[in-house]
Coordinates of C-alpha atoms and ligand atoms in Angstrom, one line a residue:
X1 CA 130.3 103.7 83.1
X2 CA 128.1 106.4 81.5
X3 CA 124.6 105.1 81.9
X4 CA 123.3 108.1 79.8
X5 CA 125.2 107.0 76.7
X6 CA 122.9 105.3 74.2
X7 CA 125.6 102.8 73.2
X8 CA 126.2 101.8 76.8
X9 CA 122.5 101.4 77.5
X10 CA 122.1 99.1 74.4
X11 CA 125.3 97.1 75.4
X12 CA 123.9 96.6 79.0
X13 CA 120.6 95.5 77.6
X14 CA 122.3 93.0 75.3
X15 CA 124.7 91.8 77.9
X16 CA 121.7 90.8 80.2
X17 CA 119.6 89.6 77.2
X18 CA 116.9 92.2 77.9
X19 CA 114.5 94.1 75.8
X20 CA 112.6 97.2 76.7
X21 CA 109.2 96.3 78.3
X22 CA 106.6 98.7 76.9
X23 CA 104.0 97.3 79.4
X24 CA 106.2 98.6 82.3
X25 CA 106.6 102.0 80.7
X26 CA 110.3 101.5 80.2
X27 CA 111.7 104.7 78.6
X28 CA 115.2 105.2 80.0
X29 CA 116.7 108.6 80.3
X30 CA 119.8 109.3 78.2
X31 CA 120.5 113.0 78.9
X32 CA 123.1 113.4 81.7
X33 CA 122.2 117.1 82.3
X34 CA 118.6 116.1 82.9
X35 CA 119.4 113.2 85.2
X36 CA 121.8 115.4 87.2
X37 CA 119.3 118.2 87.4
X38 CA 116.6 115.9 88.8
X39 CA 119.0 114.4 91.3
X40 CA 120.0 117.9 92.4
X41 CA 116.5 119.4 92.5
X42 CA 114.6 116.6 94.1
X43 CA 115.2 117.8 97.6
X44 CA 117.6 120.0 99.5
X45 CA 118.8 117.9 102.4
X46 CA 121.8 115.7 101.7
X47 CA 120.9 113.7 104.7
X48 CA 117.6 112.6 103.0
X49 CA 116.5 109.1 102.1
X50 CA 115.1 108.9 98.6
X51 CA 112.4 106.5 97.6
X52 CA 112.8 105.9 93.9
X53 CA 110.1 104.1 91.9
X54 CA 111.3 102.3 88.8
X55 CA 115.2 102.6 88.7
X56 CA 115.4 101.0 85.2
X57 CA 119.1 100.3 84.7
X58 CA 120.0 102.7 87.5
X59 CA 120.7 106.0 85.6
X60 CA 118.9 108.3 88.1
X61 CA 119.6 106.0 91.0
X62 CA 123.4 106.4 90.4
X63 CA 123.2 110.2 90.6
X64 CA 120.9 110.1 93.7
X65 CA 123.3 107.7 95.5
X66 CA 126.1 110.2 94.9
X67 CA 124.2 113.1 96.4
X68 CA 121.9 111.7 99.1
X69 CA 122.4 109.6 102.3
X70 CA 120.4 106.6 101.1
X71 CA 118.3 105.4 98.2
X72 CA 115.6 102.8 98.3
X73 CA 114.5 101.8 94.8
X74 CA 111.5 99.7 93.9
X75 CA 111.6 98.0 90.5
X76 CA 108.8 95.8 89.2
X77 CA 110.9 94.1 86.4
X78 CA 112.8 91.1 87.8
X79 CA 115.0 91.1 84.7
X80 CA 116.5 94.5 85.7
X81 CA 117.7 93.4 89.2
X82 CA 121.0 91.8 88.0
X83 CA 121.6 94.9 85.9
X84 CA 121.1 97.1 88.9
X85 CA 123.5 95.0 90.9
X86 CA 126.0 95.5 88.2
X87 CA 125.5 99.3 87.6
X88 CA 125.1 100.2 91.2
X89 CA 127.6 97.7 92.7
X90 CA 129.9 100.4 94.0
X91 CA 127.3 101.9 96.4
X92 CA 126.6 100.7 99.9
X93 CA 123.8 103.3 100.3
X94 CA 121.4 101.9 97.7
X95 CA 118.8 99.2 98.3
X96 CA 117.0 97.8 95.3
X97 CA 113.8 95.8 95.9
X98 CA 112.1 93.8 93.2
X99 CA 108.6 94.9 93.9
X100 CA 105.5 96.6 92.4
X101 CA 105.1 100.0 94.2
X102 CA 101.3 99.5 94.1
X103 CA 101.7 96.3 96.1
X104 CA 104.2 97.7 98.6
X105 CA 103.4 98.7 102.2
X106 CA 105.3 102.0 102.1
X107 CA 104.7 102.7 105.8
X108 CA 106.4 99.5 106.8
X109 CA 109.2 99.8 104.2
X110 CA 110.0 103.4 105.1
X111 CA 109.5 103.4 108.9
X112 CA 113.3 103.0 109.7
X113 CA 114.1 105.8 107.2
X114 CA 111.6 108.2 108.6
X115 CA 113.0 107.6 112.1
X116 CA 116.5 108.6 110.8
X117 CA 115.8 111.8 108.9
X118 CA 113.9 113.4 106.0
X119 CA 112.4 111.2 103.2
X120 CA 111.6 112.4 99.7
X121 CA 110.4 110.6 96.6
X122 CA 112.2 111.0 93.3
X123 CA 111.3 109.1 90.1
X124 CA 111.0 109.0 86.4
X125 CA 107.6 107.4 86.6
X126 CA 106.2 104.8 84.2
X127 CA 103.5 106.8 82.3
X128 CA 100.9 104.0 82.3
X129 CA 100.4 104.3 86.0
X130 CA 101.4 107.9 86.9
X131 CA 98.2 109.0 88.7
X132 CA 97.6 105.8 90.7
X133 CA 101.3 106.0 92.0
X134 CA 100.9 109.7 92.8
X135 CA 97.6 109.1 94.6
X136 CA 99.1 106.2 96.5
X137 CA 102.0 108.4 97.7
X138 CA 99.7 111.2 98.8
X139 CA 97.0 109.0 100.4
X140 CA 99.7 107.1 102.3
X141 CA 99.9 110.3 104.4
X142 CA 103.6 109.6 105.0
X143 CA 105.5 112.7 105.8
X144 CA 107.5 112.9 102.6
X145 CA 109.3 116.2 102.3
X146 CA 109.1 116.4 98.5
X147 CA 107.8 114.3 95.7
X148 CA 109.7 115.0 92.5
X149 CA 108.5 113.1 89.4
X150 CA 109.1 113.0 85.7
X151 CA 105.7 112.6 84.0
X152 CA 104.0 113.3 80.7
X153 CA 104.2 117.1 80.0
X154 CA 100.4 117.2 79.6
X155 CA 99.9 115.7 83.0
X156 CA 102.5 118.0 84.5
X157 CA 100.6 121.0 83.1
X158 CA 97.4 119.7 84.6
X159 CA 98.9 119.0 88.1
X160 CA 100.5 122.5 88.2
X161 CA 97.6 124.5 86.7
X162 CA 96.0 127.5 88.4
X163 CA 92.3 127.6 89.2
X164 CA 90.3 128.8 86.2
X165 CA 92.9 127.8 83.6
X166 CA 92.1 125.3 80.9
X167 CA 94.3 122.6 82.4
X168 CA 92.8 122.9 85.9
X169 CA 91.0 119.7 86.9
X170 CA 89.8 117.7 89.9
X171 CA 93.3 116.2 90.4
X172 CA 94.8 119.7 90.5
X173 CA 92.5 120.7 93.3
X174 CA 93.1 117.4 95.2
X175 CA 96.9 117.7 94.8
X176 CA 96.7 121.3 96.1
X177 CA 95.1 119.9 99.3
X178 CA 98.2 117.8 100.0
X179 CA 100.9 120.1 98.8
X180 CA 102.3 122.7 96.4
X181 CA 103.3 121.6 92.9
X182 CA 105.8 123.4 90.8
X183 CA 106.9 122.5 87.3
X184 CA 110.7 122.5 87.1
X185 CA 111.5 121.9 83.4
X186 CA 110.3 120.0 80.3
X187 CA 112.2 117.2 78.7
X188 CA 111.8 116.5 75.0
X189 CA 110.9 112.9 74.0
X190 CA 114.2 112.3 72.2
X191 CA 116.1 112.3 75.6
X192 CA 114.8 108.7 76.2
X193 CA 115.4 105.3 74.8
X194 CA 113.1 104.2 73.4
X195 CA 111.6 107.6 72.8
X196 CA 108.0 108.0 74.0
X197 CA 105.4 109.6 71.8
X198 CA 105.1 112.7 74.0
X199 CA 107.4 115.2 75.8
X200 CA 107.8 115.0 79.5
X201 CA 108.2 117.4 82.4
X202 CA 109.6 117.2 85.9
X203 CA 107.5 118.5 88.7
X204 CA 108.3 118.9 92.4
X205 CA 105.6 118.8 95.0
X206 CA 106.3 120.2 98.4
X207 CA 104.0 118.4 100.8
X208 CA 102.2 120.5 103.4
X209 CA 103.5 119.8 106.9
X210 CA 100.4 121.5 108.3
X211 CA 97.5 121.6 105.8
X212 CA 96.5 125.2 105.3
X213 CA 92.9 124.2 104.7
X214 CA 91.3 121.7 107.0
X215 CA 87.8 120.6 106.0
X216 CA 85.2 119.4 108.5
X217 CA 85.0 116.2 106.5
X218 CA 87.8 115.2 104.2
X219 CA 85.7 112.6 102.3
X220 CA 83.1 115.3 101.7
X221 CA 85.7 117.7 100.3
X222 CA 86.8 115.1 97.8
X223 CA 83.2 114.3 96.9
X224 CA 82.5 118.0 96.4
X225 CA 85.6 118.4 94.1
X226 CA 84.6 115.3 92.1
X227 CA 81.0 116.4 91.7
X228 CA 82.1 119.9 90.6
X229 CA 84.3 118.5 87.8
X230 CA 81.9 115.7 87.0
X231 CA 80.1 117.9 84.5
X232 CA 82.8 120.2 83.3
X233 CA 80.8 122.5 81.0
X234 CA 78.0 122.9 83.5
X235 CA 77.6 125.5 86.2
X236 CA 78.8 124.5 89.7
X237 CA 75.1 124.5 90.8
X238 CA 74.1 122.1 88.1
X239 CA 77.1 119.9 88.7
X240 CA 76.5 119.7 92.4
X241 CA 72.8 119.0 91.9
X242 CA 73.8 115.9 90.0
X243 CA 76.6 114.9 92.4
X244 CA 74.4 115.5 95.6
X245 CA 71.0 114.2 94.7
X246 CA 70.0 114.2 98.4
X247 CA 70.2 118.0 98.4
X248 CA 67.6 120.3 96.9
X249 CA 68.5 122.8 94.2
X250 CA 67.7 125.7 96.6
X251 CA 70.1 124.3 99.2
X252 CA 72.9 124.1 96.7
X253 CA 72.3 127.6 95.1
X254 CA 72.1 129.2 98.5
X255 CA 75.2 127.4 99.7
X256 CA 77.1 128.7 96.6
X257 CA 75.6 132.3 97.1
X258 CA 76.5 132.3 100.8
X259 CA 80.2 132.0 99.9
X260 CA 79.9 135.1 97.6
X261 CA 80.0 133.3 94.3
X262 CA 78.0 134.3 91.2
X263 CA 75.1 131.8 90.6
X264 CA 76.6 130.9 87.2
X265 CA 80.1 130.2 88.4
X266 CA 81.7 127.0 87.1
X267 CA 83.5 124.5 89.4
X268 CA 86.8 124.9 87.6
X269 CA 87.1 128.5 89.0
X270 CA 87.4 127.4 92.6
X271 CA 90.7 126.8 94.3
X272 CA 91.3 124.4 97.2
X273 CA 90.5 127.1 99.8
X274 CA 87.1 127.7 98.1
X275 CA 86.4 124.0 97.7
X276 CA 87.1 123.5 101.4
X277 CA 84.7 126.4 102.3
X278 CA 82.1 124.9 100.0
X279 CA 82.3 121.4 101.4
X280 CA 82.1 122.9 105.0
X281 CA 78.9 124.8 103.9
X282 CA 77.4 121.6 102.5
X283 CA 78.3 119.6 105.6
X284 CA 75.4 120.7 107.9
X285 CA 72.9 120.2 105.1
X286 CA 74.0 116.6 104.8
X287 CA 74.1 115.9 108.6
X288 CA 70.7 117.1 109.8
X289 CA 70.0 114.6 112.6
Ligands
SAM1 N1 114.6 105.5 86.3 C1 114.9 105.0 85.0 C2 115.3 106.1 84.1 O1 115.0 107.3 84.4 O2 116.0 105.9 83.1 C3 113.7 104.3 84.3 C4 112.4 105.0 84.2 S1 111.2 104.2 83.3 C5 110.2 105.5 82.7 C6 110.1 103.5 84.5 C7 110.6 102.3 85.3 O3 109.6 101.9 86.3 C8 110.9 101.1 84.6 O4 112.2 100.6 85.0 C9 109.8 100.1 84.9 O5 110.2 98.7 84.8 C10 109.5 100.5 86.3 N2 108.1 100.2 86.8 C11 107.0 100.2 86.0 N3 105.9 99.9 86.8 C12 106.4 99.8 88.1 C13 105.7 99.5 89.3 N4 104.4 99.3 89.4 N5 106.5 99.4 90.4 C14 107.8 99.6 90.4 N6 108.5 99.9 89.2 C15 107.8 100.0 88.1

């Protein structure tokens, strides 16, 4: 069965009396090369368990099951479960669970897998919920090896942007705290059924085993990043003055100067190392007693 063949996809949908659910971001991949590439590139250890989010009709799941020890797939759409039993019936290393990833206790679900070997995430993510899913994965602090995701190209460019570039944003800096993101390839919108309005791209995030930058206070680091990007066209000093009303203007400007930055620098020029240093400099000013 060729799950990338458009006719086969339509036949399967008809056979199970299904339609594509836009509200679940259902755009199924129909390019075999792309599917194989994602399955190959998502991690490098054949002994890995893969957490897949949104298997759809099982196109990517199938290729992952061929290449990796075990696949655990979470699918929100109940209607797709009998389809997945049909398309993946030949595998005994795939577990499909009818569940919303946002409602899933990932630590509990993946505890046995983590005790057996490396675990990575691989998914063609539903676009409507890309950032919340990514943040959930990162904030879970589970020791995933890689997170490989297909997302809107625009979002991929943002997540992989370098400090100072036009695409660089708060989420880029936050992601850099957790790991290193790399854009693997772009995928034109006509490689999906139904075709989405925009092109996609696959990115692979290698999570840090040991964080290279450890702030004194993680919540303060995130607050600093958020404040710096809160007022994008303003200088860093102005943005931080708004974001930290409990600090004086002088405290903020001297904190920025003490790190060797120009007084007119904008927040979007700072990389994660510099944000960490900045938040550590603000820390004693916020904890005076
Ligand atoms: N992996 C398939 C492929 O590449 O052809 C389908 C990808 S499609 C872009 C996204 C899939 O995620 C759909 O099957 C959709 O039903 C599922 N989905 C959407 N929201 C979800 C959620 N919150 N939890 C789990 N699955 C979800």
